[in-house]
CSV table of N, CA and C in Angstrom, one decimal:
chain,number,residue,atom,x,y,z
N,1,MET,N,-13.4,8.0,-10.0
N,1,MET,CA,-12.0,7.8,-10.2
N,1,MET,C,-11.4,8.3,-8.8
N,2,PHE,N,-10.3,7.6,-8.4
N,2,PHE,CA,-9.6,8.0,-7.2
N,2,PHE,C,-8.1,7.8,-7.5
N,3,SER,N,-7.3,8.4,-6.6
N,3,SER,CA,-5.9,8.3,-6.8
N,3,SER,C,-5.3,7.7,-5.5
N,4,ILE,N,-4.3,6.9,-5.7
N,4,ILE,CA,-3.6,6.3,-4.5
N,4,ILE,C,-2.1,6.8,-4.6
N,5,PRO,N,-1.7,7.5,-3.5
N,5,PRO,CA,-0.3,7.9,-3.5
N,5,PRO,C,0.7,6.7,-3.5
N,6,TRP,N,1.6,6.7,-4.5
N,6,TRP,CA,2.4,5.5,-4.6
N,6,TRP,C,3.9,5.9,-4.6
N,7,LYS,N,4.3,6.5,-3.5
N,7,LYS,CA,5.7,7.0,-3.4
N,7,LYS,C,6.7,5.8,-3.2
N,8,HIS,N,7.8,5.8,-3.9
N,8,HIS,CA,8.8,4.7,-3.7
N,8,HIS,C,9.5,4.9,-2.4
N,9,ALA,N,9.7,3.8,-1.6
N,9,ALA,CA,10.4,3.9,-0.3
N,9,ALA,C,11.8,4.4,-0.4
N,10,ALA,N,12.5,4.2,-1.5
N,10,ALA,CA,13.9,4.7,-1.6
N,10,ALA,C,14.0,6.2,-1.8
N,11,ARG,N,12.9,6.9,-2.0
N,11,ARG,CA,12.9,8.3,-2.2
N,11,ARG,C,13.2,9.0,-0.9
N,12,HIS,N,13.9,10.1,-1.0
N,12,HIS,CA,14.2,10.9,0.1
N,12,HIS,C,12.9,11.5,0.8
N,13,GLY,N,12.9,11.3,2.1
N,13,GLY,CA,11.7,11.8,2.8
N,13,GLY,C,10.6,10.8,3.0
N,14,TRP,N,10.8,9.6,2.6
N,14,TRP,CA,9.7,8.6,2.7
N,14,TRP,C,9.6,8.3,4.2
N,15,GLN,N,8.3,8.2,4.6
N,15,GLN,CA,8.0,7.9,6.0
N,15,GLN,C,6.9,6.9,6.1
N,16,VAL,N,7.1,5.8,6.8
N,16,VAL,CA,6.2,4.7,6.9
N,16,VAL,C,4.8,5.2,7.3
N,17,ASP,N,4.7,6.1,8.3
N,17,ASP,CA,3.4,6.5,8.9
N,17,ASP,C,2.7,7.4,7.9
N,18,LYS,N,3.4,8.1,7.0
N,18,LYS,CA,2.8,9.0,6.1
N,18,LYS,C,2.6,8.3,4.7
N,19,ASP,N,3.6,7.6,4.2
N,19,ASP,CA,3.6,7.1,2.9
N,19,ASP,C,3.1,5.7,2.7
N,20,ALA,N,3.0,5.0,3.8
N,20,ALA,CA,2.5,3.6,3.7
N,20,ALA,C,1.2,3.4,4.6
N,21,CYS,N,0.6,4.4,5.0
N,21,CYS,CA,-0.5,4.3,6.0
N,21,CYS,C,-1.7,3.5,5.3
N,22,LEU,N,-2.0,3.7,4.1
N,22,LEU,CA,-3.1,2.9,3.4
N,22,LEU,C,-2.7,1.5,3.3
N,23,PHE,N,-1.5,1.2,3.0
N,23,PHE,CA,-1.0,-0.2,2.9
N,23,PHE,C,-1.0,-0.9,4.2
N,24,LYS,N,-0.6,-0.2,5.3
N,24,LYS,CA,-0.6,-0.7,6.6
N,24,LYS,C,-2.1,-1.0,7.1
N,25,GLN,N,-3.0,-0.1,6.8
N,25,GLN,CA,-4.4,-0.3,7.2
N,25,GLN,C,-5.0,-1.5,6.4
N,26,TRP,N,-4.6,-1.7,5.2
N,26,TRP,CA,-5.0,-2.9,4.4
N,26,TRP,C,-4.5,-4.2,5.1
N,27,ALA,N,-3.2,-4.2,5.5
N,27,ALA,CA,-2.6,-5.3,6.1
N,27,ALA,C,-3.3,-5.6,7.4
N,28,ILE,N,-3.7,-4.6,8.2
N,28,ILE,CA,-4.4,-4.8,9.4
N,28,ILE,C,-5.8,-5.4,9.1
N,29,HIS,N,-6.5,-4.8,8.2
N,29,HIS,CA,-7.9,-5.2,7.8
N,29,HIS,C,-7.9,-6.7,7.4
N,30,THR,N,-6.9,-7.1,6.6
N,30,THR,CA,-6.8,-8.5,6.1
N,30,THR,C,-6.2,-9.5,7.1
N,31,GLY,N,-5.7,-8.9,8.3
N,31,GLY,CA,-5.2,-9.8,9.3
N,31,GLY,C,-3.7,-10.2,9.0
N,32,LYS,N,-3.1,-9.6,8.1
N,32,LYS,CA,-1.7,-9.9,7.7
N,32,LYS,C,-0.7,-9.1,8.7
N,33,TYR,N,-1.2,-8.1,9.4
N,33,TYR,CA,-0.4,-7.4,10.3
N,33,TYR,C,-1.1,-7.1,11.6
N,34,LYS,N,-0.5,-7.4,12.7
N,34,LYS,CA,-1.1,-7.0,14.0
N,34,LYS,C,-0.1,-6.2,14.7
N,35,GLU,N,-0.5,-4.9,15.0
N,35,GLU,CA,0.5,-4.0,15.7
N,35,GLU,C,0.9,-4.6,17.0
N,36,GLY,N,2.2,-4.5,17.2
N,36,GLY,CA,2.7,-5.0,18.5
N,36,GLY,C,3.0,-6.5,18.5
N,37,GLU,N,2.5,-7.2,17.5
N,37,GLU,CA,2.7,-8.7,17.5
N,37,GLU,C,3.6,-9.1,16.3
N,38,THR,N,3.5,-8.4,15.2
N,38,THR,CA,4.3,-8.8,14.0
N,38,THR,C,5.2,-7.6,13.6
N,39,GLN,N,6.2,-7.9,13.0
N,39,GLN,CA,7.2,-6.8,12.5
N,39,GLN,C,6.5,-6.0,11.4
N,40,PRO,N,6.7,-4.7,11.4
N,40,PRO,CA,6.2,-3.9,10.2
N,40,PRO,C,6.9,-4.3,9.0
N,41,ASP,N,6.2,-4.4,7.9
N,41,ASP,CA,6.8,-4.8,6.6
N,41,ASP,C,6.1,-4.0,5.4
N,42,PRO,N,6.4,-2.7,5.3
N,42,PRO,CA,5.7,-1.9,4.3
N,42,PRO,C,5.9,-2.4,2.9
N,43,LYS,N,7.0,-3.0,2.6
N,43,LYS,CA,7.2,-3.5,1.2
N,43,LYS,C,6.2,-4.6,0.9
N,44,THR,N,5.9,-5.5,1.8
N,44,THR,CA,5.0,-6.6,1.6
N,44,THR,C,3.5,-6.0,1.7
N,45,TRP,N,3.3,-5.1,2.5
N,45,TRP,CA,1.9,-4.5,2.6
N,45,TRP,C,1.6,-3.9,1.3
N,46,LYS,N,2.5,-3.2,0.7
N,46,LYS,CA,2.3,-2.5,-0.6
N,46,LYS,C,2.1,-3.5,-1.7
N,47,ALA,N,2.9,-4.6,-1.7
N,47,ALA,CA,2.7,-5.6,-2.8
N,47,ALA,C,1.4,-6.3,-2.6
N,48,ASN,N,1.0,-6.6,-1.4
N,48,ASN,CA,-0.3,-7.3,-1.2
N,48,ASN,C,-1.5,-6.4,-1.6
N,49,PHE,N,-1.4,-5.1,-1.3
N,49,PHE,CA,-2.4,-4.2,-1.7
N,49,PHE,C,-2.5,-4.1,-3.2
N,50,ARG,N,-1.4,-4.0,-3.9
N,50,ARG,CA,-1.3,-3.9,-5.3
N,50,ARG,C,-1.9,-5.2,-6.0
N,51,CYS,N,-1.6,-6.4,-5.4
N,51,CYS,CA,-2.2,-7.6,-5.9
N,51,CYS,C,-3.7,-7.6,-5.7
N,52,ALA,N,-4.2,-7.1,-4.6
N,52,ALA,CA,-5.6,-7.1,-4.3
N,52,ALA,C,-6.3,-6.2,-5.3
N,53,MET,N,-5.8,-5.0,-5.6
N,53,MET,CA,-6.4,-4.1,-6.5
N,53,MET,C,-6.3,-4.7,-8.0
N,54,ASN,N,-5.2,-5.3,-8.3
N,54,ASN,CA,-5.1,-5.9,-9.7
N,54,ASN,C,-6.1,-7.1,-9.8
N,55,SER,N,-6.5,-7.7,-8.8
N,55,SER,CA,-7.4,-8.9,-8.9
N,55,SER,C,-8.9,-8.5,-9.0
N,56,LEU,N,-9.2,-7.2,-8.8
N,56,LEU,CA,-10.6,-6.7,-8.9
N,56,LEU,C,-10.9,-6.3,-10.4
N,57,PRO,N,-11.9,-6.9,-11.0
N,57,PRO,CA,-12.2,-6.6,-12.4
N,57,PRO,C,-12.7,-5.2,-12.6
N,58,ASP,N,-13.3,-4.6,-11.6
N,58,ASP,CA,-13.9,-3.3,-11.7
N,58,ASP,C,-12.9,-2.2,-11.4
N,59,ILE,N,-11.7,-2.5,-11.1
N,59,ILE,CA,-10.6,-1.5,-10.8
N,59,ILE,C,-9.7,-1.5,-12.0
N,60,GLU,N,-9.5,-0.3,-12.6
N,60,GLU,CA,-8.6,-0.2,-13.7
N,60,GLU,C,-7.5,0.9,-13.4
N,61,GLU,N,-6.3,0.6,-13.7
N,61,GLU,CA,-5.2,1.5,-13.4
N,61,GLU,C,-5.1,2.5,-14.6
N,62,VAL,N,-5.1,3.8,-14.2
N,62,VAL,CA,-4.9,4.8,-15.2
N,62,VAL,C,-3.6,5.5,-14.9
N,63,LYS,N,-2.6,5.3,-15.7
N,63,LYS,CA,-1.2,5.8,-15.4
N,63,LYS,C,-1.2,7.3,-15.7
N,64,ASP,N,-0.6,8.1,-14.8
N,64,ASP,CA,-0.4,9.5,-15.0
N,64,ASP,C,0.7,9.7,-15.9
N,65,LYS,N,0.5,10.4,-17.0
N,65,LYS,CA,1.6,10.7,-17.9
N,65,LYS,C,2.1,12.1,-17.9
N,66,SER,N,1.9,12.8,-16.8
N,66,SER,CA,2.3,14.2,-16.7
N,66,SER,C,3.7,14.2,-16.1
């Protein structure tokens, strides 16, 4: 089991380099983002990552109820 930090961008203190680094790296890995060539779009990176995780049959979301 693993945990992915999923902080909402509207929250106080949200920083793209800290709170969206996994999503950015996924966008770079998939070729959807090229640093210096395309505009940063953390909202789309996060949505694309979520869709990729949801499409994998061996990944199951376990919601934290604490």
